[in-house]
Coordinates of N, CA and C in Angstrom, one line a residue:
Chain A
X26 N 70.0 83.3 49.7 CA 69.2 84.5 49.2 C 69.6 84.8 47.8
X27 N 69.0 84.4 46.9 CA 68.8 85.0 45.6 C 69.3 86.5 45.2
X28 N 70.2 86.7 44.4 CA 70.5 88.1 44.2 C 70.6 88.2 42.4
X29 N 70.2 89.4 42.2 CA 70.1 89.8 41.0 C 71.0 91.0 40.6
X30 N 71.9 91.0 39.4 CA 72.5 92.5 39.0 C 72.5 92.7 37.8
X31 N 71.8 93.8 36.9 CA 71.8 94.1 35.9 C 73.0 94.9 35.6
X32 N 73.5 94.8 34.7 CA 74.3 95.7 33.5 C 74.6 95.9 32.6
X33 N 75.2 97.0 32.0 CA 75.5 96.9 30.4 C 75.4 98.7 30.1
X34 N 75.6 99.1 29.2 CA 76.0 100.2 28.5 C 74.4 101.4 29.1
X35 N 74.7 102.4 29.7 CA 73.9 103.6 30.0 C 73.1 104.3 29.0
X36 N 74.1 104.6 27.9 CA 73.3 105.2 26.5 C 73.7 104.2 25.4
X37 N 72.9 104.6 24.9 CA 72.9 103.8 23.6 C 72.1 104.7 22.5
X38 N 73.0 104.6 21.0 CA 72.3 105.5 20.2 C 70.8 104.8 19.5
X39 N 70.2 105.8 19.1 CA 69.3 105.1 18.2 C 69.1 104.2 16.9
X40 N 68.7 103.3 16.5 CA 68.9 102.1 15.6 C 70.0 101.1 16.3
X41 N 70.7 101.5 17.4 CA 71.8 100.1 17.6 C 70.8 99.2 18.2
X42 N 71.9 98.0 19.0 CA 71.7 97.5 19.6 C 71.5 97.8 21.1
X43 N 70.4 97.6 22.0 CA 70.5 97.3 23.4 C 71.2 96.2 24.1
X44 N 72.1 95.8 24.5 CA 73.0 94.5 25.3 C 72.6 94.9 26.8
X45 N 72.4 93.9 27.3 CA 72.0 93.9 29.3 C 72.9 92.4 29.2
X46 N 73.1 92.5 30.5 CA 73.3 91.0 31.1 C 73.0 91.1 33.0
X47 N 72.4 89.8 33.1 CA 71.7 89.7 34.6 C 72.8 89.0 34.8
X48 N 73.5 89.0 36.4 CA 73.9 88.4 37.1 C 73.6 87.9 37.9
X49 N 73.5 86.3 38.0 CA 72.5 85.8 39.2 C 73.1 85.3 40.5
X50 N 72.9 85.5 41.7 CA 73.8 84.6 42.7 C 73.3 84.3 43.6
X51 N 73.7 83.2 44.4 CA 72.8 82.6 45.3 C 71.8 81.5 45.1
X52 N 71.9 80.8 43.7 CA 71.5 79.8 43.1 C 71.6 79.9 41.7
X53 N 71.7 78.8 41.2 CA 72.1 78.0 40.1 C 70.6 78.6 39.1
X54 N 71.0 79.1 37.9 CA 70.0 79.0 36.9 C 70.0 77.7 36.3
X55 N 71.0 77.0 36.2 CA 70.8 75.8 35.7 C 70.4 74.8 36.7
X56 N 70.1 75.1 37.9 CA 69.5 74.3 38.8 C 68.0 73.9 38.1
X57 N 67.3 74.6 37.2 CA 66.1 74.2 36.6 C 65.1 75.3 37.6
X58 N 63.7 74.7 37.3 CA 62.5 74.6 38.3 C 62.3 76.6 37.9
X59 N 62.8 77.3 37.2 CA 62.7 78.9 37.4 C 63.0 79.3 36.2
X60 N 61.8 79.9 35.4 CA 61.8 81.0 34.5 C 62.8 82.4 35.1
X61 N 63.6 82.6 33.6 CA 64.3 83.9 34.0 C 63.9 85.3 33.0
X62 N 63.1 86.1 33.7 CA 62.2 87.6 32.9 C 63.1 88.6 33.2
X63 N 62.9 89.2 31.6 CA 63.1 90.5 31.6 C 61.9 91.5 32.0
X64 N 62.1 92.7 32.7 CA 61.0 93.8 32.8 C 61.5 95.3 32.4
X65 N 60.7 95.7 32.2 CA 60.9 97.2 31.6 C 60.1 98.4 32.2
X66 N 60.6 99.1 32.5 CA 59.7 100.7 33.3 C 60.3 101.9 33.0
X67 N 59.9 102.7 31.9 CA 59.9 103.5 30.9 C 60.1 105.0 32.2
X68 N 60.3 105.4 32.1 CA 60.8 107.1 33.1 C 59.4 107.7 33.5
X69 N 58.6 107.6 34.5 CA 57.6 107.5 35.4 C 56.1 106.4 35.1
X70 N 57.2 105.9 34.4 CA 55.5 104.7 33.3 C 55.3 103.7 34.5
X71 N 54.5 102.4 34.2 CA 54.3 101.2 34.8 C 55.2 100.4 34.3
X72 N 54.8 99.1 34.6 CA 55.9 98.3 34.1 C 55.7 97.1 33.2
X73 N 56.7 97.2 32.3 CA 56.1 96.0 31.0 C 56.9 94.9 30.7
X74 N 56.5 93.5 31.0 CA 56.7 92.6 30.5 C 57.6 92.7 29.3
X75 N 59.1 92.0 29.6 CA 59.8 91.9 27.8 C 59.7 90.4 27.5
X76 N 60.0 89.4 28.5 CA 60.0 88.1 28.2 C 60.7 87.3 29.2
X77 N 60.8 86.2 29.0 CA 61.5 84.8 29.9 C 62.4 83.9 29.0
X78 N 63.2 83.4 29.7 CA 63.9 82.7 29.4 C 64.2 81.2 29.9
X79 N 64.4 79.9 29.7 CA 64.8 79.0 31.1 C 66.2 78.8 30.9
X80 N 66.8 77.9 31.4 CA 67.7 77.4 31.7 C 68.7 76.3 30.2
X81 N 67.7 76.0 30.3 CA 67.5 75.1 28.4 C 68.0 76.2 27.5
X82 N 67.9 77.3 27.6 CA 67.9 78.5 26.1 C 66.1 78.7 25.6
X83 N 65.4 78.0 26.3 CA 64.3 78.3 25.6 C 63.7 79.8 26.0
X84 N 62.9 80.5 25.0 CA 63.0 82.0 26.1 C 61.5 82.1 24.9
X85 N 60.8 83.0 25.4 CA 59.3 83.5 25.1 C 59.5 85.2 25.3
X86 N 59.3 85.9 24.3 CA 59.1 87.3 24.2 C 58.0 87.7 24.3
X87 N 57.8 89.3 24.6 CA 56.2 89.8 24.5 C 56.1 90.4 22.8
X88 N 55.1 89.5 22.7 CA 54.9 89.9 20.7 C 54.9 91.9 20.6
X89 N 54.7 92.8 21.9 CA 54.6 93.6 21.6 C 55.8 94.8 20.9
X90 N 56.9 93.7 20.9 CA 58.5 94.5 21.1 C 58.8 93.6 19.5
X91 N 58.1 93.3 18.8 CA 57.8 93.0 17.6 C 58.9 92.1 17.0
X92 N 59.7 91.4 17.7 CA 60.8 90.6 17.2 C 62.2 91.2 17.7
X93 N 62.1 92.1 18.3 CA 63.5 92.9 18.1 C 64.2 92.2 19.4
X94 N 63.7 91.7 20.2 CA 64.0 90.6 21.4 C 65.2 89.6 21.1
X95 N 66.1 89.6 21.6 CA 67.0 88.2 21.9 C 67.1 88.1 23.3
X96 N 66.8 87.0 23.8 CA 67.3 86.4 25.2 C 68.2 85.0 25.1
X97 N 68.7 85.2 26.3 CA 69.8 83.6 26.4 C 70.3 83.9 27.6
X98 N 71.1 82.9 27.7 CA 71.5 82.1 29.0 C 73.3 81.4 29.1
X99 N 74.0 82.3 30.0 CA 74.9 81.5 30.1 C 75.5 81.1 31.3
X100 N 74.7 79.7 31.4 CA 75.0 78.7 32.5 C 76.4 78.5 33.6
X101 N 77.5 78.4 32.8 CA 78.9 78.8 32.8 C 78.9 79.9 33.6
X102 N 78.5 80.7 33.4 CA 78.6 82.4 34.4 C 77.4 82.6 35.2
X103 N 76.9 82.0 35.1 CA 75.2 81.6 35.9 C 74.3 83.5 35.3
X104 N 74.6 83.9 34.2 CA 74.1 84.8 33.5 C 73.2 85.0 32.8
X105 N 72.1 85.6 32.8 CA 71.1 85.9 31.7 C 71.1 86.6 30.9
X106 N 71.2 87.1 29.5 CA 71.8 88.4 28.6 C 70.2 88.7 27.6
X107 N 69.9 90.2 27.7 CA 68.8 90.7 26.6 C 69.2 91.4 25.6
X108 N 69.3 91.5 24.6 CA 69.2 92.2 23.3 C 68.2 93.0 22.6
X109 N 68.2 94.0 22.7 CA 67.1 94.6 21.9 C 67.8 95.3 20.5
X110 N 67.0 95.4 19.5 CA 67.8 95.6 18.5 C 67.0 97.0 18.2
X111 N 67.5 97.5 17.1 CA 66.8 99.0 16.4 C 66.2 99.8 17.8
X112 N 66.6 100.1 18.3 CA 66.4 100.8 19.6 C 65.6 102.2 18.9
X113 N 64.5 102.6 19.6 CA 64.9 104.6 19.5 C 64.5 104.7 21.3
X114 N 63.5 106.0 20.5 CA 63.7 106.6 22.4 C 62.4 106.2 23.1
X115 N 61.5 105.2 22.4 CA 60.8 104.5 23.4 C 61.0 103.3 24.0
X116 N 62.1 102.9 24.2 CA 62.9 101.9 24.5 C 64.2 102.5 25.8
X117 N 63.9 103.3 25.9 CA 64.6 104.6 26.8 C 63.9 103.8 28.0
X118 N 64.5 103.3 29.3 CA 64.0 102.4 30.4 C 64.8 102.4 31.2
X119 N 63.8 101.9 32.4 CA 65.1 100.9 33.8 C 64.6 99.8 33.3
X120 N 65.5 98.5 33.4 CA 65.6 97.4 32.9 C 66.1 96.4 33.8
X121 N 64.8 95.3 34.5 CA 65.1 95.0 35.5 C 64.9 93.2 34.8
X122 N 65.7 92.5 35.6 CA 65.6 91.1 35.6 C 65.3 90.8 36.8
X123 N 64.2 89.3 36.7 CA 63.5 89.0 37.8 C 63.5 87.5 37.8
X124 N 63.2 86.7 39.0 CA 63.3 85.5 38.8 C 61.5 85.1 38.8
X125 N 61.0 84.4 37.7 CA 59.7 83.7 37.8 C 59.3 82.8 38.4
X126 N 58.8 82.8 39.4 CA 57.9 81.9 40.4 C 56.6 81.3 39.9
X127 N 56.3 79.9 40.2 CA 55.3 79.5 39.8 C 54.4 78.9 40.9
X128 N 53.0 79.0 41.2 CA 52.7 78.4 42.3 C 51.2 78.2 41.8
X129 N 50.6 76.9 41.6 CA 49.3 76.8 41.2 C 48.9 77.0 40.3
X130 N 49.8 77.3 38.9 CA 49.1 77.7 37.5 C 49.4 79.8 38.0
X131 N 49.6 80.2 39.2 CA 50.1 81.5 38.8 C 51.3 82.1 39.2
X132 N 51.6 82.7 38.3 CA 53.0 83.1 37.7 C 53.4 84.5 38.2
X133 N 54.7 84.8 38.9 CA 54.9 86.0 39.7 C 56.3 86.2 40.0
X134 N 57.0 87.3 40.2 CA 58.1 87.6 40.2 C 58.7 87.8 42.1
X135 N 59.5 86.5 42.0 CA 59.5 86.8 43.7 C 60.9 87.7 44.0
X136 N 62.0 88.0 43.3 CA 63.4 88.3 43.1 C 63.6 89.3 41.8
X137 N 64.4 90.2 42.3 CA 64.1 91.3 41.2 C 65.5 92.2 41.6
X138 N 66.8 91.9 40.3 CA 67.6 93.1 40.3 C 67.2 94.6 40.4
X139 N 68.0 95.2 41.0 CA 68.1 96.6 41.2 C 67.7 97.6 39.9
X140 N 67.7 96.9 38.6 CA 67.0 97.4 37.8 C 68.7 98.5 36.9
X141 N 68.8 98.7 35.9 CA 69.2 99.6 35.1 C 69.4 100.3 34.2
X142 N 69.3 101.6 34.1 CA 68.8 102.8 33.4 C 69.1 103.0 32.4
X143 N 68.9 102.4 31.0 CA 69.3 102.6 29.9 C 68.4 104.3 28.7
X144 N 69.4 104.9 28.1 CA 68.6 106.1 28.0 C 69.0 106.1 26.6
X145 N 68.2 106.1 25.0 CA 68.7 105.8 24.1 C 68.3 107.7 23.5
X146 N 69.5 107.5 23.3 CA 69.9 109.3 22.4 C 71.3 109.2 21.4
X147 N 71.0 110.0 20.8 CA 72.3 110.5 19.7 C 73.3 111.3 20.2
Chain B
X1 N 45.6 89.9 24.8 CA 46.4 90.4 26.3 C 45.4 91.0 27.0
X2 N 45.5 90.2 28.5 CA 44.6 90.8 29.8 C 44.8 91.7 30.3
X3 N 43.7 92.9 30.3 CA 44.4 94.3 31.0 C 44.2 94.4 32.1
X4 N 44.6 94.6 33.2 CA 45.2 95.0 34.3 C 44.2 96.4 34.2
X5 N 43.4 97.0 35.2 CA 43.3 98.4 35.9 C 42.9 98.6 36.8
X6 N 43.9 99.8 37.3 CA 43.8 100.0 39.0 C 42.8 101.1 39.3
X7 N 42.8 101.0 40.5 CA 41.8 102.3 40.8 C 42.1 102.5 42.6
X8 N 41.9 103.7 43.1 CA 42.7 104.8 42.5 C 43.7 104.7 41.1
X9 N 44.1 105.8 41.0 CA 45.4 106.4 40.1 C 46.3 106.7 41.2
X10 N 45.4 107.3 42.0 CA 46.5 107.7 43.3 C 45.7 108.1 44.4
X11 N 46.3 107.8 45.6 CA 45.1 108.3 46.8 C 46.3 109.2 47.8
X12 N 45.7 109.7 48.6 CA 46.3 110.3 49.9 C 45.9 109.6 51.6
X13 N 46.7 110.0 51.9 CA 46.0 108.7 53.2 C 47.0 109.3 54.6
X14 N 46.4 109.2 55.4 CA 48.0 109.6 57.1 C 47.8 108.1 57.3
X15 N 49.3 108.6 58.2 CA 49.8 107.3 58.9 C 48.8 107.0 60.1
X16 N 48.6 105.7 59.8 CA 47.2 105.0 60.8 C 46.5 104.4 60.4
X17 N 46.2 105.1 59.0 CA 44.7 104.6 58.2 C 44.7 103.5 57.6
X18 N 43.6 103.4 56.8 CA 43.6 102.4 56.2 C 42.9 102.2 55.1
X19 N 43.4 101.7 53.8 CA 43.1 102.1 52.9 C 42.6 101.2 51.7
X20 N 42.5 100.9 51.0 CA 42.0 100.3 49.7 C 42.7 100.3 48.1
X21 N 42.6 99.4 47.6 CA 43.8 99.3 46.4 C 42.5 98.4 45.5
X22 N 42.0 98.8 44.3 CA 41.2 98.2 43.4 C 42.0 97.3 42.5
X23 N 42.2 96.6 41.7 CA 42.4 95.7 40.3 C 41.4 95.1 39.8
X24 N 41.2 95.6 38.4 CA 40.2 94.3 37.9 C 41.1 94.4 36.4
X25 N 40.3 92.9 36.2 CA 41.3 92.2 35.2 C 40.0 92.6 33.7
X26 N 40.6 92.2 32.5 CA 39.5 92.1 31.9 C 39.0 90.7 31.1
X27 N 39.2 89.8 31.7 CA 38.8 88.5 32.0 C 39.3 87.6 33.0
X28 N 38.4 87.0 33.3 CA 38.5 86.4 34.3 C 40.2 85.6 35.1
X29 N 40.5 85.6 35.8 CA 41.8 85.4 35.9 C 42.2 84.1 37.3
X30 N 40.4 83.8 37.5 CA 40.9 82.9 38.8 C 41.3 84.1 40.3
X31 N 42.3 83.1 40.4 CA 42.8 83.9 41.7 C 44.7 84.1 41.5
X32 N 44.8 83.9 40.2 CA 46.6 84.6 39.5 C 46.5 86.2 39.1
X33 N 46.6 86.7 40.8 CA 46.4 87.9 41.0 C 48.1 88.1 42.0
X34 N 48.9 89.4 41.7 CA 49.8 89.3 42.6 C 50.1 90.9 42.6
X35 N 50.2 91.5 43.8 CA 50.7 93.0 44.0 C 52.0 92.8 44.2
X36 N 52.5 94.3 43.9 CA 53.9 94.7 44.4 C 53.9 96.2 45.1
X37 N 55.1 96.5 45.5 CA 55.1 97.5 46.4 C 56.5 98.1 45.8
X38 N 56.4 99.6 44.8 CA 57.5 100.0 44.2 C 58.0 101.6 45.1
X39 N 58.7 101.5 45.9 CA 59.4 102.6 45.6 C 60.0 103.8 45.0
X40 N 60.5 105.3 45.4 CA 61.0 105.8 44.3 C 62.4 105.4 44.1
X41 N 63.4 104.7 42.9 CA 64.5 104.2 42.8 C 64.7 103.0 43.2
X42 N 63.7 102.2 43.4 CA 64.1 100.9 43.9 C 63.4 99.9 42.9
X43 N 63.4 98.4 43.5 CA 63.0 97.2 42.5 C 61.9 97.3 42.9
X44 N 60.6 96.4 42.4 CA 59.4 96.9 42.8 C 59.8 95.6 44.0
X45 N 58.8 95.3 44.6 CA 58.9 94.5 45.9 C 57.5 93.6 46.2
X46 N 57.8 92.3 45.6 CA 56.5 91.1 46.3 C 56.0 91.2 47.2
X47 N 55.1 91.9 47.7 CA 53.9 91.6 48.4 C 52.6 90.4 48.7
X48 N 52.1 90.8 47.9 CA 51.2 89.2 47.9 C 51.0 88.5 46.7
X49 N 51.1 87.2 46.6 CA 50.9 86.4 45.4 C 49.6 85.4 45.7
X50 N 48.8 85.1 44.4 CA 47.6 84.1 44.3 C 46.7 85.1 45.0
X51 N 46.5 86.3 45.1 CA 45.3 86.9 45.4 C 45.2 87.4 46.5
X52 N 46.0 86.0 47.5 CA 45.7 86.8 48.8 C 47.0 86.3 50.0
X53 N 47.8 85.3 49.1 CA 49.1 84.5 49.8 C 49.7 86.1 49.8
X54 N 50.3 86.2 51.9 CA 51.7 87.5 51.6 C 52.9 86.6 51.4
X55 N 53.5 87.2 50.9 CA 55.0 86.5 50.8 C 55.7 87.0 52.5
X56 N 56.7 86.0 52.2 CA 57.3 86.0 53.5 C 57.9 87.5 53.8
X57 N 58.0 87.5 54.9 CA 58.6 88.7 55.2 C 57.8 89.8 55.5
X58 N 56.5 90.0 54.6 CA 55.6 90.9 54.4 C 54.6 91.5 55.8
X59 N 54.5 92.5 56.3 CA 53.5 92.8 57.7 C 52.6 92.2 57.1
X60 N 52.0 91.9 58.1 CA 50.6 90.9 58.3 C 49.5 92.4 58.2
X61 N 49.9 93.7 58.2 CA 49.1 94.6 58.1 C 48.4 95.0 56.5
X62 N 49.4 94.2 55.2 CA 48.9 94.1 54.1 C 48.0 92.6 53.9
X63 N 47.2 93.1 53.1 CA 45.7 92.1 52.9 C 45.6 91.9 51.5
X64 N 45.2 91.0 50.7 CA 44.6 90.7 49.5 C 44.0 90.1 49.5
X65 N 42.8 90.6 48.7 CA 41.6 89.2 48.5 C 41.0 89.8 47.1
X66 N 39.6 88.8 46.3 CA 39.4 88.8 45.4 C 39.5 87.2 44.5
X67 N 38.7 87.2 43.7 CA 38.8 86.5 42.5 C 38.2 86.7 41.1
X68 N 38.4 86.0 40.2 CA 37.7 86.3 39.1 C 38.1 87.4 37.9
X69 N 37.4 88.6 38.7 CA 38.4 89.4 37.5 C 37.9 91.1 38.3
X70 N 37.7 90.2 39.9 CA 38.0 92.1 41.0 C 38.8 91.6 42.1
X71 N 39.7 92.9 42.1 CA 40.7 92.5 43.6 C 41.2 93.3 44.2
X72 N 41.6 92.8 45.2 CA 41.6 94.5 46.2 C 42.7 94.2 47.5
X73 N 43.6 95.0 47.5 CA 44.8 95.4 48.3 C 44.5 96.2 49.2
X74 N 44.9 95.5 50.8 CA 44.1 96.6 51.5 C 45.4 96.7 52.7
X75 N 45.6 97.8 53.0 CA 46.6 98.3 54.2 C 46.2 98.8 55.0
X76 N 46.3 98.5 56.7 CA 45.7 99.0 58.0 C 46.7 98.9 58.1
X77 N 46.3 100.4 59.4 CA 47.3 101.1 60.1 C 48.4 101.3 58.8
X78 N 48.1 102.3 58.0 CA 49.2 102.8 57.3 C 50.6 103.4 58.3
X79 N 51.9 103.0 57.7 CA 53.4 103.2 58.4 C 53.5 103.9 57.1
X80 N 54.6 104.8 57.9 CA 55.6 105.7 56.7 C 56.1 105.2 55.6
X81 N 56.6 103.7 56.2 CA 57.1 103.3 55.2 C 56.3 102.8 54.1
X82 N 54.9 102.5 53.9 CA 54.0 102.0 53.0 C 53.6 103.2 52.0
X83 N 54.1 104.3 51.9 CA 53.8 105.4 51.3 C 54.8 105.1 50.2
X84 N 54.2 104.4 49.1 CA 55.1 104.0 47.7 C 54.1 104.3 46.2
X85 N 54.2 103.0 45.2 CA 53.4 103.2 44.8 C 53.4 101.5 44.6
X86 N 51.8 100.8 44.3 CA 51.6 100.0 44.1 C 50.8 99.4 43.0
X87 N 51.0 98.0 42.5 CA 50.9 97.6 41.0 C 50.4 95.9 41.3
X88 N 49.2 95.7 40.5 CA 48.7 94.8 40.1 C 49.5 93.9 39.5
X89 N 49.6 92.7 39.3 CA 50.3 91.7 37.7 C 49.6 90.5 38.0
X90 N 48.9 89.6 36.6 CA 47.9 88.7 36.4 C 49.4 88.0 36.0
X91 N 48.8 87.0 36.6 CA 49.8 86.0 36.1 C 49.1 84.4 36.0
X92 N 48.2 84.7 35.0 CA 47.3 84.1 34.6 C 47.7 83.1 33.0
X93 N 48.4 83.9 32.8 CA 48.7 83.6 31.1 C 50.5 84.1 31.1
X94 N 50.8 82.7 31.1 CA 52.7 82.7 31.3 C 53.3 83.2 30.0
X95 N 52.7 83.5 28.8 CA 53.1 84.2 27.8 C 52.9 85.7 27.7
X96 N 52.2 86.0 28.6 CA 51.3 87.6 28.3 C 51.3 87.6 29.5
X97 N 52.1 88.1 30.6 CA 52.0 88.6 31.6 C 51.7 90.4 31.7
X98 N 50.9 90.6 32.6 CA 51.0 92.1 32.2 C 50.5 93.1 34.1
X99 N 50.5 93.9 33.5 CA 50.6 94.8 34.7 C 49.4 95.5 35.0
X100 N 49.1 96.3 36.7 CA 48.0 97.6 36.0 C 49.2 98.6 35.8
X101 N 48.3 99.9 35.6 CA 49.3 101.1 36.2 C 49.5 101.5 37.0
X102 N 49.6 101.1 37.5 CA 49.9 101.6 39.3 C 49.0 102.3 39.7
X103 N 49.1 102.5 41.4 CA 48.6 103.4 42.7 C 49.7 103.7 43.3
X104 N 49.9 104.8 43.3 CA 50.4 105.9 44.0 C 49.4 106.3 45.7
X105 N 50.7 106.2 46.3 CA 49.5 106.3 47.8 C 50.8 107.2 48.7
X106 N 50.2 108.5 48.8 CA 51.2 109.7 49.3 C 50.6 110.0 50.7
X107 N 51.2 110.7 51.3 CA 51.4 110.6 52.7 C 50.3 112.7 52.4
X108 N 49.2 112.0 53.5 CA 48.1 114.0 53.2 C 48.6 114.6 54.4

C-alpha cells in the first residue's frame, strides 16, 4: 500500500520561499511507470493542480503559478520536494502530494498524502 | 485550460436517497473523466476513474457515467458516510489538469 506524507514549515512569510517535501512508502519512485503531483486547496476553495514530476527529474508545472515552481526528486530517500518562491497570501494552502495514474490516455490521482497546511503571513 | 463545472454547488439529500452529481467539461474530454470524495480534514478520496471505472474498494452504490463533455455521479441509497463533498478532474490533457468546484452534499 502506497503511502504519502507531506512536510515542511507551517508559516512562512511573504516574498520567501515555500519548501514541502513528500515522503513516499510502500513503493519505489524510482521504480518508474508513475508521475509524482503536487495539489493545492486554498482554505474552503477547490482544488488546483501545481504540477508533476517523474522519477528522471523531469517535472511539468501549471503555467498558472507563473514560474515560481521548482519540483524534484530524491530517489535516495524515495522523496519528492516543491518550492514555491515569492510567496504572499494567495499561496496560503493544504498542500497535498499525490501519485499520478495513467489508464487509457486518462490521467488521475489514485494515492494522496494527508495534505499540509501551509499559511503565509508576516 | 478545460474547465470543469459542477452542478449542484450543493444539494441536501437523507440517508436512503439517491442523488445526482452534474460535470461538464468545456470541450470535449472523451471519457477522462474521474470523481473524488473529499471530506472535512481529510485527502480527497478516488472514487471513480475513466467516467465510469469505481476504483477498488469503492461501494458498488456509487455510479459514473457520461462522455464527451456531460457526466454525472450518482449515489443510491445515500449512508452517513457519503455526506462529504465531491469534485470532478478531466484528465484529459496531462499538462493542464484541472478540477470542478465541488458539490457539497449535506445530510436535510
Amino acid at each position: 500500500q502506497v503511502q504519502l506524507q507531506e512536510s515542511g514549515p507551517g508559516l512562512v512569510k511573504p516574498s520567501q520561499t515555500l519548501s514541502l517535501t513528500c515522503s513516499v512508502s510502500g513503493g519505489s519512485i524510482s521504480s518508474g511507470g508513475y508521475y509524482w503531483s503536487w495539489i493545492r486547496q486554498r482554505p474552503g476553495q477547490g482544488l488546483e493542480w501545481i504540477g508533476f514530476t517523474y522519477h528522471s527529474g523531469s517535472t511539468y508545472s501549471n503555467p498558472s503559478l507563473k514560474g515560481r515552481v521548482t519540483m524534484s526528486v530524491d530517489t535516495s530517500k524515495n522523496q519528492l520536494s516543491l518550492k514555491v518562491t515569492s510567496v504572499t497570501a494567495a499561496d496560503s494552502a493544504v498542500y497535498y502530494c499525490a501519485r499520478r495514474e495513467r489508464s487509457g490516455g486518462n490521467y488521475y490521482f489514485d494515492y494522496w498524502g494527508l495534505g499540509t497546511l501551509v499559511t503565509v503571513s508576516s | 485550460d478545460i474547465q470543469m463545472t459542477q452542478s449542484p454547488s450543493s444539494l441536501s439529500a437523507s440517508v436512503g436517497d439517491r442523488i445526482t452529481i452534474t460535470c461538464r467539461a468545456s470541450q470535449s474530454i472523451s471519457n477522462h473523466l474521474n470523481w473524488y470524495q473529499q471530506k472535512p480534514g481529510e485527502a480527497p478520496k478516488l472514487l471513480i476513474y475513466a467516467a465510469s471505472t469505481l476504483q477498488s474498494g469503492v461501494p458498488s452504490r456509487f455510479s459514473g457515467s457520461g462522455s464527451g463533455t456531460e457526466f454525472v455521479l450518482s449515489i443510491s441509497n445515500l449512508q452517513p458516510e457519503d455526506f462529504a463533498t465531491y469534485y470532478c478532474q478531466q484528465g484529459f490533457l496531462s499538462t493542464s489538469i484541472t478540477f470542478g468546484q465541488g458539490t457539497r452534499l449535506d445530510i436535510k
